[in-house]
Coordinates of C-alpha atoms in Angstrom, one line a residue:
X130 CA 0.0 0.0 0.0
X131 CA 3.1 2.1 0.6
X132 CA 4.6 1.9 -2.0
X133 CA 1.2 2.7 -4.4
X134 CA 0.9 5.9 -2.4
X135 CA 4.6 6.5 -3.1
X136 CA 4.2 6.3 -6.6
X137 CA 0.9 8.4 -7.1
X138 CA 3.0 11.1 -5.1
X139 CA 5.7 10.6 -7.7
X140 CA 3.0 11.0 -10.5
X141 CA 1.7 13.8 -9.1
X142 CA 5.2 15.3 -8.9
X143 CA 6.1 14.8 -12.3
X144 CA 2.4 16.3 -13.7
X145 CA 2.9 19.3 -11.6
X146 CA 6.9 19.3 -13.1
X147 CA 5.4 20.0 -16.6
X148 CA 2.4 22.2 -15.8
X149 CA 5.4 24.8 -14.4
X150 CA 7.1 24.3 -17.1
X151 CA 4.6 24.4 -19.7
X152 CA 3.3 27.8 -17.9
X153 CA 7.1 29.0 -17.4
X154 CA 7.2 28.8 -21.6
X155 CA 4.1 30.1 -22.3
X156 CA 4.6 33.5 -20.1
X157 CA 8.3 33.3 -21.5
X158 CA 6.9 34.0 -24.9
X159 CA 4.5 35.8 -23.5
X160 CA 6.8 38.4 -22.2
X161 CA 9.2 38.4 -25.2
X162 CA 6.4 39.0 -27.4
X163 CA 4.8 42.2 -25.5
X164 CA 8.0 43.3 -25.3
X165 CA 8.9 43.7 -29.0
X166 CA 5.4 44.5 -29.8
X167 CA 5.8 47.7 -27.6
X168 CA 8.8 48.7 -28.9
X169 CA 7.1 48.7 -32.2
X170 CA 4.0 50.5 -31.3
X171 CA 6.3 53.0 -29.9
X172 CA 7.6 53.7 -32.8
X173 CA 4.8 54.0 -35.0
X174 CA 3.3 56.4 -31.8
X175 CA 6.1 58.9 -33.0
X176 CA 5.8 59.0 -36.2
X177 CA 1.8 59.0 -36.4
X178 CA 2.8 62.4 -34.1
X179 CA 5.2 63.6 -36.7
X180 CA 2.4 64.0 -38.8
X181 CA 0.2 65.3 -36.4
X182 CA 2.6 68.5 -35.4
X183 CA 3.4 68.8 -38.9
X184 CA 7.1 68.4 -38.7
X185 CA 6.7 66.0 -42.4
X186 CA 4.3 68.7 -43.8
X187 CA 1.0 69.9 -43.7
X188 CA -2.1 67.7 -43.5
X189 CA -5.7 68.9 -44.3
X190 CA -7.4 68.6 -41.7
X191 CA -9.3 65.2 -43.0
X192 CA -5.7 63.6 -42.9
X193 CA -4.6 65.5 -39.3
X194 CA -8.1 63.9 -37.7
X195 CA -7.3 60.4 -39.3
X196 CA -4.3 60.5 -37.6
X197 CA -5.5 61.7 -34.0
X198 CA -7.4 58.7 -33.7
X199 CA -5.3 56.2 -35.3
X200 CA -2.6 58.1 -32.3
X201 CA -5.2 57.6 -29.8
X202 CA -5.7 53.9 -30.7
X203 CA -2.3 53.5 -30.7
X204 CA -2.0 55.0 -27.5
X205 CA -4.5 52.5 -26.5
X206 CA -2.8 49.9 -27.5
X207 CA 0.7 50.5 -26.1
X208 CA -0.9 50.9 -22.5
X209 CA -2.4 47.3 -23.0
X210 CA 0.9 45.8 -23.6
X211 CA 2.4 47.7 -20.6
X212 CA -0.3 46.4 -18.3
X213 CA -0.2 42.7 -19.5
X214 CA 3.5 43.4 -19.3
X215 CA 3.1 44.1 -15.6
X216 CA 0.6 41.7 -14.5
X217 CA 3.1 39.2 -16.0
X218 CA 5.9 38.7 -13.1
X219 CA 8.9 39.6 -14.5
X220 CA 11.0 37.5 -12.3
X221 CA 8.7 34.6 -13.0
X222 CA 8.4 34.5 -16.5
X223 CA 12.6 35.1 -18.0
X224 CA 13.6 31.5 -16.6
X225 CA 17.1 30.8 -17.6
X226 CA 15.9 29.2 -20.7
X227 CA 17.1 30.7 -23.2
X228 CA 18.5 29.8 -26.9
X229 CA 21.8 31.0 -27.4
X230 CA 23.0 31.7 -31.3
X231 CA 25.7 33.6 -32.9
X232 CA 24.5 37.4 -33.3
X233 CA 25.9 40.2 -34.9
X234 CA 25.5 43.0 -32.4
X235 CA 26.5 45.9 -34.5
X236 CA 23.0 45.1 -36.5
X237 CA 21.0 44.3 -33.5
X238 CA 21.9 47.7 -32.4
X239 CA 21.0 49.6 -35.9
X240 CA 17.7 48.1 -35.6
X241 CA 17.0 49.2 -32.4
X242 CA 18.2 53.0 -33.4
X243 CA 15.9 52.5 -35.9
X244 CA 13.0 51.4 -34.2
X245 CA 13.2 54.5 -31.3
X246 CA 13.9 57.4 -34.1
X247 CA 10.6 58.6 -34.4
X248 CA 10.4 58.6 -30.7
X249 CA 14.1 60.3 -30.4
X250 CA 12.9 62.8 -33.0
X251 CA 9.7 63.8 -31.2
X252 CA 11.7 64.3 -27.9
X253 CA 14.1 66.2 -29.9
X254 CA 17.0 64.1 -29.2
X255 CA 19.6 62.8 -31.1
X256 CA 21.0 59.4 -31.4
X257 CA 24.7 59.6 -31.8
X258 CA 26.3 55.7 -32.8
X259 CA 29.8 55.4 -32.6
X260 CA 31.0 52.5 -34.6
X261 CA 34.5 50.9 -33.7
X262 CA 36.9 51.0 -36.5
X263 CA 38.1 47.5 -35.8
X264 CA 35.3 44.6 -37.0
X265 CA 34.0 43.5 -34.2
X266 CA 33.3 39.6 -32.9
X267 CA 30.1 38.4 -33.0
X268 CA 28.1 37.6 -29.3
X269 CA 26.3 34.4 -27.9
X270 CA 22.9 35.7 -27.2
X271 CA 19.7 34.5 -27.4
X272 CA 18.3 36.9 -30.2
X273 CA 14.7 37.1 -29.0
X274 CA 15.5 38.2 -25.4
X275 CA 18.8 40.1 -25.6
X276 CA 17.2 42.9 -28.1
X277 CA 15.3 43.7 -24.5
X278 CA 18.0 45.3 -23.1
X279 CA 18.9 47.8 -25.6
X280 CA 15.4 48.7 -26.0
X281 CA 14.8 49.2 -22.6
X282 CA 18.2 51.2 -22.5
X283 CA 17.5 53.4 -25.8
X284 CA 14.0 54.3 -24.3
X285 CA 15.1 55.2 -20.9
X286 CA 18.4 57.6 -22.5
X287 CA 15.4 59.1 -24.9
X288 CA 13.1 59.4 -22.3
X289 CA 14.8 60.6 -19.5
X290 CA 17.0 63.2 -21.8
X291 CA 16.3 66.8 -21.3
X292 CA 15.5 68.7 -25.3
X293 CA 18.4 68.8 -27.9
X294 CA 20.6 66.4 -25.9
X295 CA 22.8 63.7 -27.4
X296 CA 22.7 59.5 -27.0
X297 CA 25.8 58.0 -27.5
X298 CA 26.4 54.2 -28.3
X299 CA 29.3 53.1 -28.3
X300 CA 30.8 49.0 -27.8
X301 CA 34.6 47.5 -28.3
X302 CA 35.8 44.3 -27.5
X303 CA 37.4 43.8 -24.1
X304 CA 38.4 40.2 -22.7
X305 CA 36.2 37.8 -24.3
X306 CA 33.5 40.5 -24.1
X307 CA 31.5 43.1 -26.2
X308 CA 31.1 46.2 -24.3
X309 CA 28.3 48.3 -24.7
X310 CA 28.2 51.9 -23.3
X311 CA 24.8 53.7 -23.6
X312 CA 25.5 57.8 -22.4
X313 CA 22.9 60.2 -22.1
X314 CA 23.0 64.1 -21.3
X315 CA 19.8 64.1 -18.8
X316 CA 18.8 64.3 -15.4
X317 CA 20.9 61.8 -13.8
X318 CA 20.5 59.4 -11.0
X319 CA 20.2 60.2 -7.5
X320 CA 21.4 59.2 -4.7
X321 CA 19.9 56.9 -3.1
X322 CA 18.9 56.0 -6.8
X323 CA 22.1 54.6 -7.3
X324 CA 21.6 51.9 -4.7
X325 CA 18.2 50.6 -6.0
X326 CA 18.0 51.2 -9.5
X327 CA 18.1 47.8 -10.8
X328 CA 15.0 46.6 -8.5
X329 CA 12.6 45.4 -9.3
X330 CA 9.7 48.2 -10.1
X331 CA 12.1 50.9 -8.2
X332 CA 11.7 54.0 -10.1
X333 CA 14.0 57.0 -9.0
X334 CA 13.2 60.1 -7.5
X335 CA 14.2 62.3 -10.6
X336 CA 13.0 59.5 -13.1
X337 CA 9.5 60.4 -11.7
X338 CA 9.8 64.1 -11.8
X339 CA 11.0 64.0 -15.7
X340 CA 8.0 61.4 -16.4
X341 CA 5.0 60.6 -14.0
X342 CA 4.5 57.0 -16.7
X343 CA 6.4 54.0 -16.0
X344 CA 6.5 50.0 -14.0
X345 CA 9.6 50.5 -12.6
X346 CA 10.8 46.7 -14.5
X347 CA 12.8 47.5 -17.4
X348 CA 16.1 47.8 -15.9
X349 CA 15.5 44.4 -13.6
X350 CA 14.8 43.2 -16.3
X351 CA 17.8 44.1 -18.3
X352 CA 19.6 43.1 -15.6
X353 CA 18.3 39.7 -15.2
X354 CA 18.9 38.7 -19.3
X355 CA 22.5 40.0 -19.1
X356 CA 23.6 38.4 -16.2
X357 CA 21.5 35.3 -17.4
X358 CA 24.0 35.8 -20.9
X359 CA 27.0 35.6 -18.3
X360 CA 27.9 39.3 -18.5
X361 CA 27.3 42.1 -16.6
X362 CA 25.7 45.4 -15.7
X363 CA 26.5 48.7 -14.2
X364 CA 26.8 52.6 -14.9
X365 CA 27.8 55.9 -13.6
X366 CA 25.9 58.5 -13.0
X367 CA 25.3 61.8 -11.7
X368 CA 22.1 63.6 -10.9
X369 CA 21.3 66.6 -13.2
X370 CA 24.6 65.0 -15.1
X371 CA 23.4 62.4 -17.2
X372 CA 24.0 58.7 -16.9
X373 CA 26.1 56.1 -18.6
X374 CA 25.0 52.1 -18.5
X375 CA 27.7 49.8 -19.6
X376 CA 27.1 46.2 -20.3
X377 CA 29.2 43.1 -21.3
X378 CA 27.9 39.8 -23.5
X379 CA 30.3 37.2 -24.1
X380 CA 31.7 36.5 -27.7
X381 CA 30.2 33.8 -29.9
X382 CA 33.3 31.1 -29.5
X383 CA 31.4 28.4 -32.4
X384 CA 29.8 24.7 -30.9
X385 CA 33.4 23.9 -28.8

């Protein structure tokens, strides 16, 4: 009788095994997804406004009310994605699971400049990328998740940057690393900011002044992916003086 009971407890172990791990995959992809479909809203956002303010010419006013709503919905839709993005525990859903491939990082980086111009442009900021001379390696990365942490860097530099300021990107290769610098010329980090910043929905003092919006996840999150990549994060920072975040990601060493 014993040993029935021990094995229906097994069962039951091994069911509940997969159900976590069926549900770990499904909010894995949930939270990739959201991710990139936000970033691409976004960008459509500031270009639809580009229109609207009549930086790309004058509309008649059938065209500028087209584009209001199709803004508005937009709008809409980008604040769904955030809230489904925050009801989705971070911490829960980016498991170490991840499928690592060789990436070219130089081009994952273009794309993401790409994707935040319109928003750059409307915050009248400029996005400064600063190429090494030397070709660089190529990274181990998952490509899906890693693109995460330069959008959630490019949108906080271009968010957080006070009008006519400058982003620079820059990366080189350092000890089996890529190293990415990400410098912007706004308000800075406090503080006490400093010691909390990557916490999980901590939003800093000056963060909040410059922009009441925000879950307080994307650099956790960041965080998280690269130190789930094997690198690192950190910055430096000053308040008022802008902030630099720096980053490592291993290079792609082939199938040995």
């Amino acid at each position: 009788m014993e040993t029935d009971k021990q094995a229906d407890i097994k069962t039951l172990q091994e069911e509940n095994e997969k159900l976590i791990k069926r549900q770990s995959i499904k909010a894995d992809l949930m939270s990739v997804g959201a991710h990139q479909i936000r970033t691409s809203l976004s960008a459509i956002k500031w270009i639809i406004k580009m229109f609207i303010d009549g930086d790309l010419g004058k509309l008649t006013a059938e065209q500028e009310n087209l584009m209001r709503k199709a803004y508005e919905d937009n709008d809409r839709a980008i604040g769904i994605v955030t809230e489904l993005l925050q009801a989705n525990k971070i911490d829960d859903v980016i498991e170490k699971k991840y499928s690592f491939s060789e990436v070219n990082i130089i081009e994952l980086i273009e794309s993401s400049i790409f994707d935040f111009s319109g928003e750059a442009f409307a915050h009248k900021v400029e996005i400064i990328f600063l190429k090494p001379e030397m070709k660089l390696p190529t990274i181990n990365a998952d490509k899906d998740k890693f693109p995460i942490v330069l959008q959630n860097l490019f949108e906080n530099a271009i968010k957080y940057s006070n009008q006519y300021g400058k982003v620079f990107i820059a990366l080189r290769e350092k000890d089996g690393f890529v190293e990415v610098s990400v410098k912007d010329m706004g308000i800075g980090i406090s503080e006490k900011g400093k010691k909390n910043i990557f916490e999980k929905f901590y939003r800093d003092t000056t963060a909040k002044e410059k922009e009441s919006a925000g879950s307080g996840i994307g650099l956790f999150t960041a965080k998280k992916i690269i130190e789930d990549h094997g690198g690192k994060i950190w910055f430096e920072s000053g308040k008022g003086e802008g902030t630099t975040f720096f980053f490592t990601i291993p290079i792609y060493k082939g199938s040995e």
